XYZ file of C-alpha atoms in Angstrom:
433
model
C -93.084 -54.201 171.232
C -93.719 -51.348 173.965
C -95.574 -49.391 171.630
C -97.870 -52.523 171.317
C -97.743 -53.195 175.009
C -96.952 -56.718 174.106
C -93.582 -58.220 176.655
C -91.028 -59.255 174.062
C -88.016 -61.457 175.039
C -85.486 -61.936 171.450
C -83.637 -65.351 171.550
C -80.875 -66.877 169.265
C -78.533 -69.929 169.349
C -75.312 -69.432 171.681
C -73.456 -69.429 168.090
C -75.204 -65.734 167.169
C -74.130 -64.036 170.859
C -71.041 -62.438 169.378
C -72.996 -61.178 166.161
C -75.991 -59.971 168.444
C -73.733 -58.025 170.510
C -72.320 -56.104 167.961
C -75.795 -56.012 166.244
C -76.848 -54.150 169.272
C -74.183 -51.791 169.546
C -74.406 -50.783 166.033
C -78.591 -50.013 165.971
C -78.093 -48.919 169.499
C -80.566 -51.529 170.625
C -79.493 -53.525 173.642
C -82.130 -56.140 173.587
C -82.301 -58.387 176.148
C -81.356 -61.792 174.352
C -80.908 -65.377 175.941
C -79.014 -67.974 174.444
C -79.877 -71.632 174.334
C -77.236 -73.897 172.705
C -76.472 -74.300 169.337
C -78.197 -76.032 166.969
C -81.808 -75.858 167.148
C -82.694 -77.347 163.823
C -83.090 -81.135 163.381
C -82.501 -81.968 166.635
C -84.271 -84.433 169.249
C -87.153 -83.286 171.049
C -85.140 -84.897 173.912
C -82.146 -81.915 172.888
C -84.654 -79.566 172.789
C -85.826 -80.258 176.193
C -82.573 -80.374 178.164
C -81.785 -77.089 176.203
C -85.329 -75.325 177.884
C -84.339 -76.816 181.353
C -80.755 -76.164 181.294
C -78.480 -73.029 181.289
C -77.824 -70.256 178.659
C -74.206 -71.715 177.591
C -73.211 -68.167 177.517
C -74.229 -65.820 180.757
C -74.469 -69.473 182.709
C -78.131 -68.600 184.175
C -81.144 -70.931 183.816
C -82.193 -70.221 180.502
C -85.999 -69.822 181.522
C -85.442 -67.631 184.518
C -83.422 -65.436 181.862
C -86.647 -65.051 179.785
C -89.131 -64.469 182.592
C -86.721 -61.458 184.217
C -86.154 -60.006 180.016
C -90.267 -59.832 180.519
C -91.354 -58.823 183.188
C -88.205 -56.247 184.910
C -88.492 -52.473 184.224
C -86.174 -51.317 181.807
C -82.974 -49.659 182.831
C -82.031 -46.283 181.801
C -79.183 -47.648 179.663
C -81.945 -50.101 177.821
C -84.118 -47.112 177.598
C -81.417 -44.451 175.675
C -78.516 -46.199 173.975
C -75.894 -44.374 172.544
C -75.629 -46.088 169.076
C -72.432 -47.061 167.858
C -70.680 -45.438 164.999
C -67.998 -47.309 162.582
C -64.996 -45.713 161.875
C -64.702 -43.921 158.405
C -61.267 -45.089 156.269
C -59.067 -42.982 155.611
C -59.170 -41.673 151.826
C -55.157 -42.252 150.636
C -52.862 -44.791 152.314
C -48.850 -44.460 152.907
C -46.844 -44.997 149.940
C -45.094 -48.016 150.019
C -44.038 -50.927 147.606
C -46.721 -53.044 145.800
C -46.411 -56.300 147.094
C -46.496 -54.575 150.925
C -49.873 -52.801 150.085
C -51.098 -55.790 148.118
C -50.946 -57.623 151.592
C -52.038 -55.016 153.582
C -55.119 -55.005 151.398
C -55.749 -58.605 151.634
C -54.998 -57.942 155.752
C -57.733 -55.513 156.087
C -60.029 -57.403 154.312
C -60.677 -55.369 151.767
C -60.341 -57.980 148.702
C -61.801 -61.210 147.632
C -58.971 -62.778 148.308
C -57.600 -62.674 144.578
C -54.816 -59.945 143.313
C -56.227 -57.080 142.462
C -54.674 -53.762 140.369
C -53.378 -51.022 143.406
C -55.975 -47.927 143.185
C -53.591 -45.078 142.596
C -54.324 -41.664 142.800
C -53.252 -41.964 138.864
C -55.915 -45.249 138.086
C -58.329 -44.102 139.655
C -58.314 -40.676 137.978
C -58.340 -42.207 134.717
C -61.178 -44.761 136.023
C -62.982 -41.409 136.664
C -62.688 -40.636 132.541
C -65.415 -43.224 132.153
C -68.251 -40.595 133.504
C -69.053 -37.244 134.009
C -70.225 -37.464 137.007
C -68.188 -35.522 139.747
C -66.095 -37.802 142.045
C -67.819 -36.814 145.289
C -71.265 -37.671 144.068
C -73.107 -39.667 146.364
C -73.839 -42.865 144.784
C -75.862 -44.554 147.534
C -75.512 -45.950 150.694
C -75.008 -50.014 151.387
C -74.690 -52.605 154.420
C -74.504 -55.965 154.505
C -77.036 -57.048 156.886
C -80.505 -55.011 156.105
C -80.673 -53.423 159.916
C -77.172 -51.865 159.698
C -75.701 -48.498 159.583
C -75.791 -47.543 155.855
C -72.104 -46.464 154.414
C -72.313 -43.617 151.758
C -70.356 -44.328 149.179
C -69.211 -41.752 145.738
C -68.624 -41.975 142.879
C -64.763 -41.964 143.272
C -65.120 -45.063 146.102
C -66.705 -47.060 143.121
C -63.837 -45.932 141.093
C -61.349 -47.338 143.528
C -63.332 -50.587 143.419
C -63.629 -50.767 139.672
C -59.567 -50.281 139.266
C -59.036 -53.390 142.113
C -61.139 -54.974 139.919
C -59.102 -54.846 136.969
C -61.598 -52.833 135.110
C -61.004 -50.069 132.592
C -63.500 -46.720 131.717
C -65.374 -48.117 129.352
C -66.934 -50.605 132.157
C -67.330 -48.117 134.716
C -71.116 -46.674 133.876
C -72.419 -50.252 133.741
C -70.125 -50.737 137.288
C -71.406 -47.441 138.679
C -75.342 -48.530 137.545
C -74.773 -51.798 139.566
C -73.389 -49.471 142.488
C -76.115 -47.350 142.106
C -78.747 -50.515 143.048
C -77.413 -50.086 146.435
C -78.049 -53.554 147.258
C -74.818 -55.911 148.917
C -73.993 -58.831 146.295
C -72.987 -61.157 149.135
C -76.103 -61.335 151.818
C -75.574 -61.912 155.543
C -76.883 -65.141 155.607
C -76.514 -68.885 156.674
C -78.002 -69.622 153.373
C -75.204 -68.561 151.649
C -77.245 -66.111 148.810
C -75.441 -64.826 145.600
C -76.775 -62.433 143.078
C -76.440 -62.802 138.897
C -76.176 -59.462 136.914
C -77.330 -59.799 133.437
C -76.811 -56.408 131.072
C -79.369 -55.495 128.529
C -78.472 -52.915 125.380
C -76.084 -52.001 123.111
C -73.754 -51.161 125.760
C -72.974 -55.554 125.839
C -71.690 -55.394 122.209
C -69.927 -51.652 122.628
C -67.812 -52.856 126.253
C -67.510 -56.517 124.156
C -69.674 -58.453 126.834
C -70.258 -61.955 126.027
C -73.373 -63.139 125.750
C -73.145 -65.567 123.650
C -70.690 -68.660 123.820
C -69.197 -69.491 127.681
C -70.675 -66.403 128.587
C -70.776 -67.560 132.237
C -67.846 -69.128 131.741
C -64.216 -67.363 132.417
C -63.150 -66.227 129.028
C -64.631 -62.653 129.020
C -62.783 -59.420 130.519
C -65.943 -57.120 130.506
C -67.702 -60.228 132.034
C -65.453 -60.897 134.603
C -64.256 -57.244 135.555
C -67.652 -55.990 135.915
C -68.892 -59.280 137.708
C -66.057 -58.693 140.374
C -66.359 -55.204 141.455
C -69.937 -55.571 142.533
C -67.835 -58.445 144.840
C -65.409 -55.739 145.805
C -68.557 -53.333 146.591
C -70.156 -55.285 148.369
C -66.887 -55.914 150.696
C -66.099 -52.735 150.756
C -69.313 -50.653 150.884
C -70.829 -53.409 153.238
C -68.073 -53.297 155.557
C -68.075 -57.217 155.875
C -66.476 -58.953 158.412
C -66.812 -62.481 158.907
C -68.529 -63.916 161.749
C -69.571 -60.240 162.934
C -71.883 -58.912 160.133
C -71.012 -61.344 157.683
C -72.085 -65.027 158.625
C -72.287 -67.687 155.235
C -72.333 -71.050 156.052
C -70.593 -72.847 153.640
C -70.228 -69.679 151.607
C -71.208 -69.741 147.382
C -68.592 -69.682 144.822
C -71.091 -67.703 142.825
C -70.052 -64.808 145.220
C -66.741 -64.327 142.719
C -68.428 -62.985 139.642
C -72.063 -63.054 140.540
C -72.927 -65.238 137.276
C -72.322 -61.431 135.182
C -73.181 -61.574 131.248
C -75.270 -59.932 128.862
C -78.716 -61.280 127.410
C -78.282 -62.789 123.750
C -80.582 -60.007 122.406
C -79.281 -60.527 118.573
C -80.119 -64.235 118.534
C -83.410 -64.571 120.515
C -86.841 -64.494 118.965
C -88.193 -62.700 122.077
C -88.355 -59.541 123.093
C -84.633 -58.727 125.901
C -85.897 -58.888 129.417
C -84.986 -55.254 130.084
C -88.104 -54.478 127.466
C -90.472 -56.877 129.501
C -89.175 -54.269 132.288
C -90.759 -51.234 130.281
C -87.437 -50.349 128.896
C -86.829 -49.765 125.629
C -84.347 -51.743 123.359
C -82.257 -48.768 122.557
C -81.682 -48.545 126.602
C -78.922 -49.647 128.338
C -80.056 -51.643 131.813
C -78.139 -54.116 134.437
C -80.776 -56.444 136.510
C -80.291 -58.332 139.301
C -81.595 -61.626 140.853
C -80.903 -63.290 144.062
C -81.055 -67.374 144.662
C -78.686 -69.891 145.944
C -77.951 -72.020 142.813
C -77.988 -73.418 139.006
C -79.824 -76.859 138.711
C -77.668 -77.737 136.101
C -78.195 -78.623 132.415
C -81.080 -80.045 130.566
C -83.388 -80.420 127.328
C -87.013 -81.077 126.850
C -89.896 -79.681 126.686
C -91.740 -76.926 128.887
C -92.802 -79.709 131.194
C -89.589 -81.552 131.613
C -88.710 -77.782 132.736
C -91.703 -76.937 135.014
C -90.606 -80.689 136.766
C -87.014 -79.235 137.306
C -88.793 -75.685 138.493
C -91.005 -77.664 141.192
C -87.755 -79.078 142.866
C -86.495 -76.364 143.706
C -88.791 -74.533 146.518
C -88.930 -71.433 146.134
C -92.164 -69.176 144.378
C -90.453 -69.109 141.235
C -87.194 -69.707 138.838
C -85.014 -68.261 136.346
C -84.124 -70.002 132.938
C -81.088 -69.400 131.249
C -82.347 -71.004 127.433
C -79.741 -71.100 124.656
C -80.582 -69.706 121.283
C -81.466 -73.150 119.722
C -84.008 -73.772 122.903
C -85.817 -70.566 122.348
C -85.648 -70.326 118.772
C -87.482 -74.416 118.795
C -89.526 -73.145 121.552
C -90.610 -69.941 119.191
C -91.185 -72.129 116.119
C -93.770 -74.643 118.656
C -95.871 -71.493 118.891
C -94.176 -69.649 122.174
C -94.125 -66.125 120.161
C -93.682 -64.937 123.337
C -91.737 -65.207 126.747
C -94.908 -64.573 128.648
C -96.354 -67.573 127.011
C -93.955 -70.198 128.053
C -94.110 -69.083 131.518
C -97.823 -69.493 131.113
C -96.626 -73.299 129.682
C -94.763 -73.507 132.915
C -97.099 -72.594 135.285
C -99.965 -74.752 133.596
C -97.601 -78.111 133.608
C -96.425 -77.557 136.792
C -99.888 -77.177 138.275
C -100.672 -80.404 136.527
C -97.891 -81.843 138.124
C -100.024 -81.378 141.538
C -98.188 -78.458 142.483
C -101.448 -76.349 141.836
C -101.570 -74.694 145.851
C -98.337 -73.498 144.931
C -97.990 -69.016 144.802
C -96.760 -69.303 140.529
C -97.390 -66.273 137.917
C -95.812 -65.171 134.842
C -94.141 -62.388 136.406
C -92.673 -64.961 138.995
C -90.588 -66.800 136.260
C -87.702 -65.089 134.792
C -86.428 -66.055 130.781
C -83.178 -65.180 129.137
C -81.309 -65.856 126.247
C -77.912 -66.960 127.110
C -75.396 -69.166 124.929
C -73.706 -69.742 121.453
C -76.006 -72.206 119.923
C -73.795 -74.884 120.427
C -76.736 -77.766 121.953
C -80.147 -76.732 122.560
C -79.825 -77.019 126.420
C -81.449 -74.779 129.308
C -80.149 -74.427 132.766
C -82.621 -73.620 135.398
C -81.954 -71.571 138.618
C -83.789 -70.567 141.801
C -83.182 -66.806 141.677
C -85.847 -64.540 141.721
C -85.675 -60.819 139.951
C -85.108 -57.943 142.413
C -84.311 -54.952 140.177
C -83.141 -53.482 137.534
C -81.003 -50.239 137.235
C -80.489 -47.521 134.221
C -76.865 -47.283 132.846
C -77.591 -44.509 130.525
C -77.310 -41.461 132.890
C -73.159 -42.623 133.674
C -72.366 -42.503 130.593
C -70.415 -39.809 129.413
C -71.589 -37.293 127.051
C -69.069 -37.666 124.347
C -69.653 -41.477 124.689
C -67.710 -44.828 126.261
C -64.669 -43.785 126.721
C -62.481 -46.408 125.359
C -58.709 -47.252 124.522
C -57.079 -46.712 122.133
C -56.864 -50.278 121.466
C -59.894 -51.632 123.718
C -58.700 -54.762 125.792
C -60.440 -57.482 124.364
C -59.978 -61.843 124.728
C -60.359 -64.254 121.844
C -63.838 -64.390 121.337
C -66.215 -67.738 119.527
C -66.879 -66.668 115.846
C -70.976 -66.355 116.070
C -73.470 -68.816 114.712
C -75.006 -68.923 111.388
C -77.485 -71.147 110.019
C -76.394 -73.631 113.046
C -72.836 -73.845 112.008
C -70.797 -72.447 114.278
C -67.083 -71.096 114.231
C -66.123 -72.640 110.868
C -65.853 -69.730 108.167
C -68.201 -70.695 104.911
C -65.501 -70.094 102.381
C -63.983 -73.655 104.037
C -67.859 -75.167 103.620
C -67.811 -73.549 100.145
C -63.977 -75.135 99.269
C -65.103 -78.512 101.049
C -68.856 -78.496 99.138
C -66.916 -77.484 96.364
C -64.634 -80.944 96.147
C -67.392 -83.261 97.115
């Protein structure tokens, strides 16, 4: 605060002095930090006290004689022009070696999610390259984990190398290079434990075969899951995390895996796709993101049984994931309209007394998610941050498929609410009754 004149003295708990340190290093900022022990939250006032008039746990000096010298002594000449520190760059190709060696050493480094991943070869990751035609060494963007931290530029070849760990194939790489291209970490440095969801918008769902229907969230897509797990990778790798140092989760989110990845349900919703409420147009191709903490799990009613669920979860606003037989009832009660059942929303929660509460339309996020199988929503707290064009990485000439595109045993779609049994049986079965 010099330029304000204002003293400043920055404190955290004794369980932050490692990450601080190399904090400081790394914006070349060597603030002068004091420690009281850790926790601070939901402790005794008594704890709070004996913390004030002990000693910093980690330099051993009186904690308050440690904040009265950070304010009032003259900086040093060190304080005043630190040398910031830079990371080391990787090195582009490893040694050659056997598979299950550089499998390990991958897992070693900390360069995976912990799951096997598919070795980027010089040969993958060349024919990951097929899916654009974009030049490798095009800058993509630049990420870091924690929002103060040296930026890593990253091309469009290091996304490649990500896409092939994750199992992907070239027909998933523009929609893995648009989610690169948001520059933003999927796995936040935070004690909160953050995760992002992806959902894709387009044509591009139904041309990669993206689920969006049936178990979409669920493990029984490749395009899902693929896609889903390299922004993981990126955000490892591009983010440079390292736990406890940069990286500091508490209990961690098994979101974190695949980042809740599927397509909107376009074909089967009476609304407009959320990519259009964007400004995009249908025809476009579009990945969004949102950031939260957590799914409050299944339910049914009405628009105030799902403002109720909204108001326990605490944050300015919510995301609902609706199957097609919610919004389609929901449509047919006079919601023509997304916009107008957030207005619902908004009005019931207000009436639940929650009317001081910072609510708009824009604030509460609607998709179409599911295979018609029970009219149940799920509600979540994450909030919309942005949403990317896929468009310009495709190639000219098109997705750039197999030969025979890699694709899992997929739910026969809905009709007329009967689901996955072929009509000719109804017909034979009408037929002998």
């Amino acid at each position: 605060m010099e330029d304000a004149g204002i003293p400043t003295a920055p404190m955290a708990t004794a369980h932050f002095a490692n990450y601080m340190a190399r904090d400081s290093k790394i914006h070349g900022m060597p603030l002068r930090f004091s420690f009281p022990p850790h926790p601070t939250a939901w402790v005794s006032r008594e704890t709070h006290r004996r913390y004030v008039e002990g000693n910093d746990p980690i330099t051993g000096h009186p904690l308050m004689q440690e904040l009265i010298d950070a304010l009032t002594k003259p900086l040093t000449e060190a304080e005043k022009h630190p040398e910031p520190l830079k990371r080391p760059r990787r090195q582009r190709l490893l040694e050659p070696d056997n598979e299950d060696n550089l499998r390990q050493l991958f897992i070693r480094r900390g360069w995976t999610d912990g799951l096997p991943i598919i070795l980027p070869t010089e040969a993958r990751v060349a024919e990951m390259l097929t899916g654009t035609d974009h030049e490798p060494q095009e800058v993509v963007g630049r990420m870091s984990v924690t929002p103060h931290e040296e930026k890593l530029e990253y091309t469009v070849e290091k996304v490649a190398v990500n896409a092939v760990m994750a199992g992907a194939r070239p027909e998933h790489f523009p929609v893995i290079l648009a989610l690169a291209a948001t520059q933003r970490a999927l796995i936040p440095s935070s004690t909160g434990s953050w995760a992002h969801m992806i959902i894709v918008n387009g044509p591009i769902r139904n041309e990669i075969g993206m689920n969006c229907g049936s178990s979409a969230l669920s493990p029984f897509n490749f395009a899902n899951s693929v896609i889903g797990r390299a922004g993981t990778l990126m955000s490892i790798n591009f983010g440079d995390i390292v736990l406890s140092e940069n990286f500091t989760g508490g209990a961690g989110n098994n979101f974190n895996y695949n980042n809740l990845c599927c397509g909107e349900n376009q074909e089967n919703s009476p609304w407009e796709p959320f990519h259009v409420q964007k400004g995009f147009k249908v025809s476009d191709n579009t990945i969004s993101l949102f950031r939260g903490w957590s799914m409050q799990g299944f339910s049914v009613g009405t628009p105030q049984r799902m403002a109720q669920i909204m108001m326990g979860i605490g944050f300015g606003g919510a995301t609902f994931i609706l199957d097609p037989l919610v919004a389609k009832g929901l449509n047919n009660e006079g919601f023509k309209t997304k916009n107008d059942l957030a207005e619902c929303i908004i009005k019931e929660a207000k009436n639940l007394g929650q009317s001081g509460r910072p609510l708009t339309a824009d604030s509460i996020n609607i998709f179409v998610v599911g295979g018609e199988w029970n009219p149940v929503f799920m509600t979540s707290d994450f909030v919309y941050v942005q949403t990317e064009r896929i468009d310009k990485w495709i190639p000219k000439a098109g997705i750039r498929k197999d030969v025979i595109p890699i694709r899992m045993p997929a739910q026969a779609n809905c009709s007329e609410g009967v689901c996955g049994i072929p009509l000719s049986v109804l017909d034979e079965e009408g037929g002998k009754n």
